[in-house]
XYZ file of C-alpha atoms in Angstrom:
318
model
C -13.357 15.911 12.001
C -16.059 15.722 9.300
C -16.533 12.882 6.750
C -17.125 13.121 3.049
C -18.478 10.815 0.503
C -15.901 10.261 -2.510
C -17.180 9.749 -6.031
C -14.552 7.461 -6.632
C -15.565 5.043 -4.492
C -17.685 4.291 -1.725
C -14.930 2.403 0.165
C -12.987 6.106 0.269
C -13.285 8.057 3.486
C -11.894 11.880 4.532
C -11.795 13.266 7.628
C -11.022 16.754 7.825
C -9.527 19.110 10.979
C -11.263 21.470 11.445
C -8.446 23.987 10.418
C -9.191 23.536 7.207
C -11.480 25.694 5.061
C -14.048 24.792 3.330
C -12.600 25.714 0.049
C -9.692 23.804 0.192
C -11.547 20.617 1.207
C -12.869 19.872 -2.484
C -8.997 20.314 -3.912
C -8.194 17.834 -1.352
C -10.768 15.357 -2.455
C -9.995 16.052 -6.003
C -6.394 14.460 -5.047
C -7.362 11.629 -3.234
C -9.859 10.509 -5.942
C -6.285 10.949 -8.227
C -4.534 8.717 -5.896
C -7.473 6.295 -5.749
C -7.835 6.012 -9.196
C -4.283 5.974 -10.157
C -3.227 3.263 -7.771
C -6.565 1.226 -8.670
C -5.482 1.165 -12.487
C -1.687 0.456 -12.164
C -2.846 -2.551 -9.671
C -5.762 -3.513 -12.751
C -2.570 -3.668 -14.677
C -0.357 -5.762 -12.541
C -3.423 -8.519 -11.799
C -4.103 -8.549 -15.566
C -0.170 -9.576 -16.351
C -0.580 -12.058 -13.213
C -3.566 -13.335 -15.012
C -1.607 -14.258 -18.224
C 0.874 -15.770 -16.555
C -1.435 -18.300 -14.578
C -3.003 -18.864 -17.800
C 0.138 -20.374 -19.608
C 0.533 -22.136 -16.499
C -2.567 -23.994 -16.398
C -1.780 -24.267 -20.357
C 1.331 -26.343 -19.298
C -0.326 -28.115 -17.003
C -3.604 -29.183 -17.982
C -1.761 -32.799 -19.746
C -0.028 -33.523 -16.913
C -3.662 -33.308 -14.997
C -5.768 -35.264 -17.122
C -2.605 -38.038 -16.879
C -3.069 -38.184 -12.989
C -7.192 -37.782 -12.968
C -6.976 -40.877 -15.629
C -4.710 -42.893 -13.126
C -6.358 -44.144 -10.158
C -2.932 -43.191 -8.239
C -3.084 -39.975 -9.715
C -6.548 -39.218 -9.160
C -6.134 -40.142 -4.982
C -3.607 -37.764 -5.154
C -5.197 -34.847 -6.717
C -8.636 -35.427 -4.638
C -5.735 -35.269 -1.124
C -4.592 -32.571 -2.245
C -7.779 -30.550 -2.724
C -8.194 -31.452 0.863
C -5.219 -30.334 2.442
C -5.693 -27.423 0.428
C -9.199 -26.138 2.154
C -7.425 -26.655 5.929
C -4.100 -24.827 4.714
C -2.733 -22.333 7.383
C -0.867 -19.437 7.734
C 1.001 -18.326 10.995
C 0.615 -14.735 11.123
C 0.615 -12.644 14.310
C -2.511 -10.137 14.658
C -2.182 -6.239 14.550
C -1.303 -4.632 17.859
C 2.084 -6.734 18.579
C 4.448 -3.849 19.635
C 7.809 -3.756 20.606
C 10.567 -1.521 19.805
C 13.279 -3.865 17.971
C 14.805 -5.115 14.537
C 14.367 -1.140 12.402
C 13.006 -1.472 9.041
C 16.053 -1.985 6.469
C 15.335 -0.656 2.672
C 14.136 2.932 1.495
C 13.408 3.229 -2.522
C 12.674 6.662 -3.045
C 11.149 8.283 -6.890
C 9.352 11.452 -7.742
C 8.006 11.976 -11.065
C 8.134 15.616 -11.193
C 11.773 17.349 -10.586
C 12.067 20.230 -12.950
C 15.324 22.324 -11.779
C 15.165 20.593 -7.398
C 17.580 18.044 -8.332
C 20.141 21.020 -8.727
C 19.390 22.367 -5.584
C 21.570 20.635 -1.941
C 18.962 20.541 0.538
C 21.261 21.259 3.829
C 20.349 22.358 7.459
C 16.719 22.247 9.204
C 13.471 21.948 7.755
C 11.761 24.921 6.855
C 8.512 23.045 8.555
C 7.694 20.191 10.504
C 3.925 18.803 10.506
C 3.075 16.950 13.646
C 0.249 14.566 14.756
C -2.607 15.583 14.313
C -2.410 16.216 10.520
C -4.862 18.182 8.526
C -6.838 14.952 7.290
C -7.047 11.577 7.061
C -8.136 9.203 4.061
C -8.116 5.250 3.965
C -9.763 3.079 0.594
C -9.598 -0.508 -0.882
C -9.575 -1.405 -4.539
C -13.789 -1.974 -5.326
C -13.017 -5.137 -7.587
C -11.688 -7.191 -4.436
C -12.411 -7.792 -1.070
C -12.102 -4.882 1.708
C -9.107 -5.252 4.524
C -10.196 -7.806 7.680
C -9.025 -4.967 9.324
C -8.334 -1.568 9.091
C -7.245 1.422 12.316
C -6.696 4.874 11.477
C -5.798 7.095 15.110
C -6.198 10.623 13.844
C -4.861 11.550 17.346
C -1.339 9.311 17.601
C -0.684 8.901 13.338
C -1.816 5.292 13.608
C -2.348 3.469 10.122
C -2.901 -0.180 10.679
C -4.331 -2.229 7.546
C -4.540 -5.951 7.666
C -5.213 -8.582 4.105
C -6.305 -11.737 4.072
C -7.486 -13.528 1.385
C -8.259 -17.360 0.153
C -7.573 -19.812 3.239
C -6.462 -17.212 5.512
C -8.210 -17.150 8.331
C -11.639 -14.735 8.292
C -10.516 -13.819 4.459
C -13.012 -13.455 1.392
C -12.368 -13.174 -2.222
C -9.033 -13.434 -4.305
C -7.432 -9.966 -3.165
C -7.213 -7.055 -1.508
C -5.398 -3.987 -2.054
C -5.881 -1.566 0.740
C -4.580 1.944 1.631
C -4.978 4.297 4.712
C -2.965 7.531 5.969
C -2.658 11.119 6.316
C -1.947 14.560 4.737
C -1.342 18.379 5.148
C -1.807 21.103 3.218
C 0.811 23.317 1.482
C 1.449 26.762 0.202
C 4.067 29.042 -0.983
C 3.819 33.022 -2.228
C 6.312 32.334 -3.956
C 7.822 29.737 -6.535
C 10.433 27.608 -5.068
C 12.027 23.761 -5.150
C 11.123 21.869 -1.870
C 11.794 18.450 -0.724
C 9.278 16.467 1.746
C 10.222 13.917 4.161
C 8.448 11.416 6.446
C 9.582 9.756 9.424
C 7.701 6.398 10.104
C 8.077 3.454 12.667
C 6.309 -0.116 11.132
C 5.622 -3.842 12.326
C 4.976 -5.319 8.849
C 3.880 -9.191 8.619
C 3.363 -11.847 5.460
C 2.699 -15.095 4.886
C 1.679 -16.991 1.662
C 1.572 -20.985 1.129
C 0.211 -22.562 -2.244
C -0.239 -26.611 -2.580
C -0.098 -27.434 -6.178
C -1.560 -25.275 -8.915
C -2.660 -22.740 -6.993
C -0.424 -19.474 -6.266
C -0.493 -16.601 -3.763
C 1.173 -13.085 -3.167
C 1.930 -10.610 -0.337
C 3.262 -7.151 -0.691
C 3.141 -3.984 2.005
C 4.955 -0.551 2.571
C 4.218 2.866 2.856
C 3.892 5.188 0.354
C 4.637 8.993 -0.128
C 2.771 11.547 -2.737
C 2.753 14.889 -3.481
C -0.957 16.134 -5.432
C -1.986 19.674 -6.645
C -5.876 19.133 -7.026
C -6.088 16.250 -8.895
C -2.696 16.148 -10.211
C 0.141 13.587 -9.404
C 3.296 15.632 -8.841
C 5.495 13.228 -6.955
C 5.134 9.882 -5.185
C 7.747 7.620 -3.508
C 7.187 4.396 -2.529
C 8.356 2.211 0.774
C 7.958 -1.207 -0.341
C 8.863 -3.053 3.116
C 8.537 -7.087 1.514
C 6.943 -8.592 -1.185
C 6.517 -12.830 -1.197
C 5.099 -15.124 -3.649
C 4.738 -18.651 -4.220
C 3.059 -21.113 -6.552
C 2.620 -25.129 -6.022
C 4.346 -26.692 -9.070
C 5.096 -30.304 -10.222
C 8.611 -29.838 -8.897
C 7.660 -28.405 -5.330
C 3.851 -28.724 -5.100
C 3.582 -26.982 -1.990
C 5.453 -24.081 -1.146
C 5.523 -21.289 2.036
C 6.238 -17.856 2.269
C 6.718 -16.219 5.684
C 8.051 -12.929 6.598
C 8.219 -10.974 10.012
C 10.565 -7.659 10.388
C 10.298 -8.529 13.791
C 8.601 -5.278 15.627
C 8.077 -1.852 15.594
C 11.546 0.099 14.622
C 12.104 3.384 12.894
C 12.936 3.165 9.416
C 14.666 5.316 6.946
C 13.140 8.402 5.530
C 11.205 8.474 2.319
C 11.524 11.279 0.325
C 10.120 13.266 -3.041
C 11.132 16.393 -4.787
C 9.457 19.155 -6.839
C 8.739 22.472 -7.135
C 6.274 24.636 -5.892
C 4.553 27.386 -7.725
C 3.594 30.801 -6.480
C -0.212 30.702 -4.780
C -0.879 27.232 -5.588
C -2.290 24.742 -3.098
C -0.467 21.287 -2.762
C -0.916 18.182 -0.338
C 1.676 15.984 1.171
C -0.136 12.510 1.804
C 2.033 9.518 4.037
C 0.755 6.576 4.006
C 0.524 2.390 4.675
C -0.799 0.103 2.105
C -1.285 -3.794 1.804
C -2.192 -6.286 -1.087
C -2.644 -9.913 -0.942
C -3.786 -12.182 -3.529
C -4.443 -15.828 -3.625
C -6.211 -18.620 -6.311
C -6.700 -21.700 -4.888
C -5.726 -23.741 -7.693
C -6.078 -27.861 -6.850
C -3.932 -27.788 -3.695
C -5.455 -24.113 -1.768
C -3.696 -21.430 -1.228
C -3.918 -18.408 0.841
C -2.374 -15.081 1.828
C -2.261 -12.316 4.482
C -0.541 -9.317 4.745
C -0.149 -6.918 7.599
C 1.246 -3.426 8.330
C 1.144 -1.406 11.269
C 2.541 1.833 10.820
C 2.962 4.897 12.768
C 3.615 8.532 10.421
C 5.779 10.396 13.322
C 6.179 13.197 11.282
C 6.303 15.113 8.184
C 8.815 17.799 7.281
C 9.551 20.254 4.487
C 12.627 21.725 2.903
C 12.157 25.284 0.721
């Protein structure tokens, strides 16, 4: 396998096999920049609504604070809190738990592109099944936050473990990560035609979140499906195996998320649609991805967020 810098960002690394030319490996990178910068603005997005939000908060809270910090009651209780909030702790297991129990439950498949494939019933075998190893590897974390405690791509068994932890977690830095690590293959057809693209994938996916008062934190994983023509988006779906958040409030000024799908088991397949033209060059990427986020407020908070994730196969219908 050979590694390539991205221009994107320096957190982005290919591998190539080696059964890939030379002049498809710049198309390739092309894409992955596409899905790097893509996913980094829709998450830019997301954190900027987050941040408005927090902002009314505080708005609606910042009487009720200078009530307690001008009560000597009050102020004990803010100053305890701000110290249960730097020992806060999350009970999440570490990558590398295995068994084979408790499947993954929920699928939501999307495409963007469909043109005339929706028409089509896509019965029988695959046309083609890609098997491990796949034609190359990529794995990146949003620049703005913190990179993944840890991260294990296994080019030869389809391996894509990513692990988040930010605020209070344990070994965490920063307010967030969003992290993202998998695998592609390249495609081709002489001729036009409608395809659909499947992925078989087995996952132990982990989360935990807690929040003492004013502060807030959020866990998300899943997998993730896209099809790219050098640069170009044509169709993603998205696995989105649990999302938690929580926020300490007056009402409930500490509050716990936890999550555990209990093991390794297969899930359901994730799917996309679109249509391939004549002579034209396409990848199929699978993938796992994690994002955490966590602001301390008064009380701490902290989050982690864990998926293990094993891409069996791929498989195309023409």
């Amino acid at each position: 396998m050979t590694t390539y810098p991205n221009t994107i960002a320096l957190t982005t690394e290919t591998l190539f096999n080696e059964r890939i030319p030379e002049d498809r490996r710049q198309e390739i990178r092309n894409s992955i920049n596409t899905m790097v910068t893509r996913r980094i603005e829709e998450n830019t997005r997301h954190r900027e609504l987050a941040a408005e939000d927090r902002a009314l908060a505080d708005a609606f809270a910042e009487p009720f604070l200078d009530q307690l910090r001008n009560s000597a009651r009050g102020a004990d209780a803010l100053q305890l809190a701000a110290e249960r909030g730097r020992t806060r702790t999350l009970d999440v297991s570490e990558l590398g738990v295995a068994s084979m129990e408790n499947p993954s439950r929920y699928v939501s498949a999307g495409a963007l592109d469909y043109p005339f494939t929706t028409t089509r019933d896509f019965q029988g075998p695959a046309t083609q099944f890609f098997a491990i190893p796949y034609h190359f590897s990529w794995s990146w974390h949003d620049l703005n936050g913190s990179p993944p405690f840890k991260q294990i791509i296994t080019n030869d068994t389809g391996r894509a473990a990513l692990d988040a932890r930010v605020g209070n977690a344990p070994g965490a830095t920063g307010t967030f990560v969003s992290a993202h690590a998998g695998y592609g293959v390249s495609l081709r057809s002489d001729h036009r035609v409608d395809c659909m693209a499947r992925s078989l994938r087995s996952t132990h996916d982990v989360g935990a979140a807690a929040a003492g008062f004013n502060g807030d934190a959020t866990v998300e994983a899943g997998c993730e499906m896209t099809v790219m023509q050098n640069g170009r988006l044509v169709a993603h779906a998205v696995d989105k195996r649990f999302r938690g958040r929580v926020s300490g409030s007056v009402g409930h000024p500490t509050e716990n998320y936890n999550y555990d799908n209990g093991g390794f088991g297969t899930g359901a397949v994730i799917e996309v649609f679109w249509t391939m033209e004549a002579n034209t060059n396409y990848e199929l990427n699978v993938g796992a991805w994690v994002f955490a986020e966590a602001h301390q407020g008064i009380g701490g908070a902290g989050a982690q967020s864990q998926i293990d994730a094993k891409i069996i196969f791929m498989s195309l219908w023409q």
